Short mmCIF file of C-alpha atoms and ligand atoms in Angstrom, two decimals:
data_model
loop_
_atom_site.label_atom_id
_atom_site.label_comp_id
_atom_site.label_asym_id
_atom_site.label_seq_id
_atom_site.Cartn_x
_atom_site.Cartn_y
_atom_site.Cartn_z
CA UNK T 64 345.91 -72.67 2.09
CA UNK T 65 342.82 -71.79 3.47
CA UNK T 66 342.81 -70.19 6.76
CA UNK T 67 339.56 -70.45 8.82
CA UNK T 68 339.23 -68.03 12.11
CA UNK T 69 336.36 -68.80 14.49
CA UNK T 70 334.86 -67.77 17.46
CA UNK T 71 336.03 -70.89 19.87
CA UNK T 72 337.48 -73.75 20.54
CA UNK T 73 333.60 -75.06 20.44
CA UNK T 74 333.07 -73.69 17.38
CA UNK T 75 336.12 -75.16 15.69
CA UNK T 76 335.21 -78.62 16.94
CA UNK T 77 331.81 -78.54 14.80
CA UNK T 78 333.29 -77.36 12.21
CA UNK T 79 336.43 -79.83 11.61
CA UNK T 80 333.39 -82.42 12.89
CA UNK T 81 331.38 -81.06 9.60
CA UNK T 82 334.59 -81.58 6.94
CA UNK T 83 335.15 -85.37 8.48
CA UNK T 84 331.30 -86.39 8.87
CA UNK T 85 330.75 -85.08 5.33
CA UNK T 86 333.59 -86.79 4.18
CA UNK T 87 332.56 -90.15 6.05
CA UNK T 88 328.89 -89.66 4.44
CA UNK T 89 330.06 -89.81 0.96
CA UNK T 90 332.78 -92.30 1.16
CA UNK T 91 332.12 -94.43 4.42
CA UNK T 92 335.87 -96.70 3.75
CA UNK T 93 337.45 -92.90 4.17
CA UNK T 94 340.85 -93.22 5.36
CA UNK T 95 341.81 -91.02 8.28
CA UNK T 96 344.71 -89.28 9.42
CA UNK T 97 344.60 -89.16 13.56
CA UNK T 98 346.05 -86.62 15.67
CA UNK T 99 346.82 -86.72 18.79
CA UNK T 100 347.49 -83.84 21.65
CA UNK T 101 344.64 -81.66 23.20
CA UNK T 102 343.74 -79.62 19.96
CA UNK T 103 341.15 -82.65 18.61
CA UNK T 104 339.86 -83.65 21.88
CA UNK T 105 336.64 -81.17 21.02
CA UNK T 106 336.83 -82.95 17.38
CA UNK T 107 336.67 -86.52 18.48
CA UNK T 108 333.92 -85.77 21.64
CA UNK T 109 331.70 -84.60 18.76
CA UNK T 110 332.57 -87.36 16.27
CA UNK T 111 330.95 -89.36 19.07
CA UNK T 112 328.22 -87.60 19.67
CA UNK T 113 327.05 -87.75 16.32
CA UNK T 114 327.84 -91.59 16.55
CA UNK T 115 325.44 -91.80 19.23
CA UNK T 116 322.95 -89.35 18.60
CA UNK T 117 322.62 -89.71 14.89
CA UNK T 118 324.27 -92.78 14.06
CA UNK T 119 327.06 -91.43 12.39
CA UNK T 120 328.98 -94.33 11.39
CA UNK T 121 333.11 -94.90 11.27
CA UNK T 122 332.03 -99.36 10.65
CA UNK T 123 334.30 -99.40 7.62
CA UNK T 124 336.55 -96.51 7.58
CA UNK T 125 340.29 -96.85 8.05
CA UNK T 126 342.51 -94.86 10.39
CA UNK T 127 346.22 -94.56 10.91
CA UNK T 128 347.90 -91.91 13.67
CA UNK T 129 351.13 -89.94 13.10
CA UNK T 130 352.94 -90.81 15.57
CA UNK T 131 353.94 -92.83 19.01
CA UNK T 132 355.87 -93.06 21.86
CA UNK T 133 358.98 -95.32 21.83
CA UNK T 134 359.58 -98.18 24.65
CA UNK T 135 355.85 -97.34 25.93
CA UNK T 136 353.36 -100.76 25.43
CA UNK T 137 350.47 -100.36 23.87
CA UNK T 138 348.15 -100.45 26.89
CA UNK T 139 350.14 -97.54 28.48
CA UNK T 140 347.92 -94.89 29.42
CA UNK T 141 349.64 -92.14 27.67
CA UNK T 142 350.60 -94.35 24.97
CA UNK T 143 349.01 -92.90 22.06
CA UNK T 144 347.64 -95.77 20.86
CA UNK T 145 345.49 -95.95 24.11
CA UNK T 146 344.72 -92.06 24.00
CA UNK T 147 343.03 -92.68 20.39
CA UNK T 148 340.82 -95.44 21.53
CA UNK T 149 339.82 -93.32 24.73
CA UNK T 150 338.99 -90.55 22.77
CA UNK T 151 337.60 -92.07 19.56
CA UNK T 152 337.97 -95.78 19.14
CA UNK T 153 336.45 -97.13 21.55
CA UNK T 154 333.42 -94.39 21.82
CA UNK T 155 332.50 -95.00 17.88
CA UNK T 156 331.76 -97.90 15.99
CA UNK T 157 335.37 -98.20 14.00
CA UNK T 158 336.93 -101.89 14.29
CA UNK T 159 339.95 -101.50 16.22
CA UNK T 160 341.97 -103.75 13.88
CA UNK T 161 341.40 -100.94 11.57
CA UNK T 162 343.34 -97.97 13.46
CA UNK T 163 346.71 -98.46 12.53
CA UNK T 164 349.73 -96.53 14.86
CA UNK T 165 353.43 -96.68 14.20
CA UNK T 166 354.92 -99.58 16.16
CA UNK T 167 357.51 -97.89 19.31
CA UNK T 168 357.85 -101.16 20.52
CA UNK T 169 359.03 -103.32 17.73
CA UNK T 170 362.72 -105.19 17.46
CA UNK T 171 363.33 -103.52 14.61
CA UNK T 172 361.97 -99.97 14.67
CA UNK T 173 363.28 -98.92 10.99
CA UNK T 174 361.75 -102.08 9.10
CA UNK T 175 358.56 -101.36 11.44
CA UNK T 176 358.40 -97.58 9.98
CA UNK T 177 359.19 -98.77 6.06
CA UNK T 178 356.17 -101.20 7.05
CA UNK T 179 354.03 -98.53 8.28
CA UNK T 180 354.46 -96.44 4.92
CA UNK T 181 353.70 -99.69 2.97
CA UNK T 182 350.33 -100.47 4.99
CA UNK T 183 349.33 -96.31 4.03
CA UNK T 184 350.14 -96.84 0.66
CA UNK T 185 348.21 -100.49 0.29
CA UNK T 186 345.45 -98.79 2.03
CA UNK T 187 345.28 -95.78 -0.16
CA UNK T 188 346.82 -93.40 1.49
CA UNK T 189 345.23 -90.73 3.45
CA UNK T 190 341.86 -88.74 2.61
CA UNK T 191 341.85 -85.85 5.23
CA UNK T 192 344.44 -85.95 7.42
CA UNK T 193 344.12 -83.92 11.22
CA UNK T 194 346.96 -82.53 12.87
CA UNK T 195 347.89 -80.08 15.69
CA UNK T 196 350.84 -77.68 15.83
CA UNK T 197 353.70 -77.51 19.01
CA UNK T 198 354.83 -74.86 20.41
CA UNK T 199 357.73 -75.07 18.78
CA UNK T 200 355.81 -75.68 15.20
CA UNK T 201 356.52 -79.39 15.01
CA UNK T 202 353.90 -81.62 12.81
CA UNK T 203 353.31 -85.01 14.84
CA UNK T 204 356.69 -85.19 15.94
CA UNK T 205 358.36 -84.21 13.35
CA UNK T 206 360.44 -81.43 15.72
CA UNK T 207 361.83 -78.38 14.28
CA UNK T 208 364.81 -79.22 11.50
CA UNK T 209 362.93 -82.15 10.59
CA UNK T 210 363.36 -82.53 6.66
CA UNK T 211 360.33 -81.52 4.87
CA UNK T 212 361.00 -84.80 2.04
CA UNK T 213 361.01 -87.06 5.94
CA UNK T 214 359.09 -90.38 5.88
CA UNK T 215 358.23 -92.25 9.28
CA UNK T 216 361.51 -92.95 11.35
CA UNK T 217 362.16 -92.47 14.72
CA UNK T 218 362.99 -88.74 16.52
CA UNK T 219 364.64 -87.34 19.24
CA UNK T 220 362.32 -85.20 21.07
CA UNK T 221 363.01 -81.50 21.91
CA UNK T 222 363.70 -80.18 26.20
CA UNK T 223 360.49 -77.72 24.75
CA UNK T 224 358.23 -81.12 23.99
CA UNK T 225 359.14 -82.66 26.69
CA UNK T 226 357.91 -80.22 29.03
CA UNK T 227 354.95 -79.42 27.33
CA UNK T 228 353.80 -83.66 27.24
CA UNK T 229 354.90 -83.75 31.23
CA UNK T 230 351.85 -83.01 31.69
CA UNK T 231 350.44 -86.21 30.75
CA UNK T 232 353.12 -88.10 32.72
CA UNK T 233 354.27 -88.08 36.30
CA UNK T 234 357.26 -85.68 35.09
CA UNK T 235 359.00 -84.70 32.66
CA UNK T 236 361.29 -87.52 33.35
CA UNK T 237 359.00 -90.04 32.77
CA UNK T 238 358.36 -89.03 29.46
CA UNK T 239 360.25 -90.94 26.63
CA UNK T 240 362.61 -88.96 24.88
CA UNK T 241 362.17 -91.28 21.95
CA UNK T 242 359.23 -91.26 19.45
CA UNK T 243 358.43 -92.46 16.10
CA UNK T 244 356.64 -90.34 13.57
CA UNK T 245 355.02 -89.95 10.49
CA UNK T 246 357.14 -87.99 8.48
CA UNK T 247 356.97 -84.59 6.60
CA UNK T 248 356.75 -85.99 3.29
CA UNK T 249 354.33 -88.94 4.49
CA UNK T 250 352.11 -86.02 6.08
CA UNK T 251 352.11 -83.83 2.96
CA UNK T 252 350.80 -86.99 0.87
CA UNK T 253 347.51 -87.22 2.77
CA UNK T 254 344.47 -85.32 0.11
CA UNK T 255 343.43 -83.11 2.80
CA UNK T 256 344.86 -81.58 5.71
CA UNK T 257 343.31 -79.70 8.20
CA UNK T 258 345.47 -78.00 11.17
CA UNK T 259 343.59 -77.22 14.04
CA UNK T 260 344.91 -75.11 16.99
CA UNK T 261 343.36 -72.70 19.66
CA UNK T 262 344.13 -70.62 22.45
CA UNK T 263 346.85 -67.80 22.64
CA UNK T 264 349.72 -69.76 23.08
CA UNK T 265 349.70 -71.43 19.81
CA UNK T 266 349.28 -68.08 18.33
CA UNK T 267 352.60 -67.60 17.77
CA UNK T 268 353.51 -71.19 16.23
CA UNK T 269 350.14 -70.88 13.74
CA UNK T 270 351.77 -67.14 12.46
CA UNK T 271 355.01 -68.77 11.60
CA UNK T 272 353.54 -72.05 9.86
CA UNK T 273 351.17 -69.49 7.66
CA UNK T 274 352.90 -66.66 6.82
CA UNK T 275 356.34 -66.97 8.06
CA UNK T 276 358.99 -68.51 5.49
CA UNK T 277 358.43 -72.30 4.53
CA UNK T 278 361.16 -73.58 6.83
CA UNK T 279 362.50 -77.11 8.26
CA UNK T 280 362.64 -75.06 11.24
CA UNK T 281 358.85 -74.55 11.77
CA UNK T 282 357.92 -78.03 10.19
CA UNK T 283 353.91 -76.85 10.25
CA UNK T 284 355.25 -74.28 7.07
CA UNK T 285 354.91 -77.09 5.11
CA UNK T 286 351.85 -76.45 5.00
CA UNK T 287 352.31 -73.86 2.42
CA UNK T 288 353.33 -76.97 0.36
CA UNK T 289 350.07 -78.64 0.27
CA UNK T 290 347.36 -78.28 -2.04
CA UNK T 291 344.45 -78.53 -0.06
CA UNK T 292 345.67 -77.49 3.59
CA UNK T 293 342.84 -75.72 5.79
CA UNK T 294 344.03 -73.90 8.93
CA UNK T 295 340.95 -74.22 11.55
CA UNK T 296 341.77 -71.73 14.30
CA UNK T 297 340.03 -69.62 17.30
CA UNK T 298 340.21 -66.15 17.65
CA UNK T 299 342.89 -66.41 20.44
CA UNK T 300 345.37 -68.58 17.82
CA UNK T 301 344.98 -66.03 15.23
CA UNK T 302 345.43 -63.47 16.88
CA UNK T 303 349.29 -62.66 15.43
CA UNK T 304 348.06 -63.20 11.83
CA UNK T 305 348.83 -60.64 9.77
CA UNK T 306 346.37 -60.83 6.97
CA UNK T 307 343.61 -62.14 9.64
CA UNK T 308 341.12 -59.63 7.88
CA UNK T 309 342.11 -61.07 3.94
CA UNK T 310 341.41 -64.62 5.98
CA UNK T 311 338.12 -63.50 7.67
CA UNK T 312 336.84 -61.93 4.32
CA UNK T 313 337.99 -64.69 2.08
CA UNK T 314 335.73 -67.34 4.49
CA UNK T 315 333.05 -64.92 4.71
CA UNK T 316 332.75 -64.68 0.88
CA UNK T 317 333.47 -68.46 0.00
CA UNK T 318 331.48 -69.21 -2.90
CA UNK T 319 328.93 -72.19 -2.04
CA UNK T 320 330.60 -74.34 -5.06
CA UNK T 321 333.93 -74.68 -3.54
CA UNK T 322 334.92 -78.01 -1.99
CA UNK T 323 335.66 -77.34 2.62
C1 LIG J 1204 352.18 -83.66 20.65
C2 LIG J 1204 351.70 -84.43 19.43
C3 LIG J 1204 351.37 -83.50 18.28
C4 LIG J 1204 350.46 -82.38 18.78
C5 LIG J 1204 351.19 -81.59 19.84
C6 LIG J 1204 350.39 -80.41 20.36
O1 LIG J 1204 353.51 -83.33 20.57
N1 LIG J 1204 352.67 -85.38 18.97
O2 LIG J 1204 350.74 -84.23 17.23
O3 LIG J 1204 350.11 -81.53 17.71
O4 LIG J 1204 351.43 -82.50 20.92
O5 LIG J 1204 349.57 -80.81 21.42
P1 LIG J 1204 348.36 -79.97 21.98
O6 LIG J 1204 347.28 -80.11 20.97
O7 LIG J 1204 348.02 -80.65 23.27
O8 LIG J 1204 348.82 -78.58 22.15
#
């Protein structure tokens, strides 16, 4: 795993922007992993700057999300199909019939998911794959005791997400208690991961999924599984690594051959 501490929440942006524009540049059908939660917000507004400024283009690249409400319709607001095309769909040149989201309103939910995994796999399967962290450590939704070997199925959201995504709703009431999600094992198949998460209060959760035990109850630990996994944090959401220096040094020395 390669851990990567910077200044900022600015600074991490630009450089999760760099790994998916250069991976975009050299293979423009790339197949991305979309997150959702504040953490990319900063990764997506400069994905669409670049689109505008310097014509960075997403025309023929694929994308599928982790995860999704249950009983919310598509055109909800906080539906998280409509938060993707807010924040990145609609402000880049991708065709929408190419971003892909785990259905929450189908009949049949379970042959929806098994569907899901089959459109992934036709398409490839995932080249770099973003994702955020919870407070509690979950992975999309995949909430703490989630099996690490999990494909996408539906969840049962914690009282702990639910108050931190009442945010987004009128209260936590109104938020479904219901998801569906990409699951642990589905995540861990993507070629590249990259975690991103800033500010203090995901310092905590970042320590655990990095250096605590790998464990269904952080789900981010399985991390530790991955080949290629890159941590992108800020100062603030390192700041209860351990071996922050070894991480620091390790960046600071990276020799210019090896892949981000
Ligand atoms: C939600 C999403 C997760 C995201 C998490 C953290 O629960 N399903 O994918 O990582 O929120 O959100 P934030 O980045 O806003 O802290």
């Amino acid at each position: 795993m390669e851990i990567v501490i910077l200044r900022d929440a600015a600074d991490v942006a630009e450089y999760v922007a760099d790994c998916i524009e250069r991976l975009v540049t050299a293979r423009p059908d790339a197949v991305l992993g979309l997150a959702t939660g504040s953490s990319p917000l900063g990764v997506y507004a400069s994905l669409a700057r670049r689109h505008r400024d310097a014509g960075l283009s997403f025309a023929q690249v694929r994308a599928f999300q982790l995860d999704e409400y249950i009983g919310l319709p598509p055109d909800h607001p906080e539906s998280y199909r409509s938060f993707v095309a807010r924040h990145f769909s609609d402000v880049v040149d991708i065709d929408p019939a190419n971003v892909h989201v785990p259905d929450g309103c189908a009949a049949d939910v379970t042959a929806a998911c098994a569907a899901y995994e089959a459109l992934m796999r036709e398409a490839g399967g995932v080249d770099l794959q973003l994702l955020g962290i919870g407070a509690d450590g979950h992975l999309g939704f995949n909430e703490p005791t989630s099996s690490l070997a999990s494909r996408t199925r539906v969840k049962t959201l914690t009282e702990q997400t639910l108050l931190d995504n009442a945010r987004f709703f009128g209260s936590i009431d109104e938020v479904p208690r219901h998801v569906v999600t990409q699951g642990i094992g589905t995540i861990l198949e993507a070629r590249h991961l990259v975690l991103i998460a800033t500010g203090v209060a995901k310092a905590e959760p970042v320590a655990r999924a990095v250096e605590g035990p790998l464990a269904a109850i952080c789900p981010a630990s399985a991390l530790q599984l991955h080949p290629h996994a890159t941590v992108v944090v800020d100062e603030a959401a390192a700041s209860k690594l351990t071996l922050a220096d070894y991480y620091r040094a390790t960046f600071a020395n990276k020799p210019s051959w090896q892949h981000s």
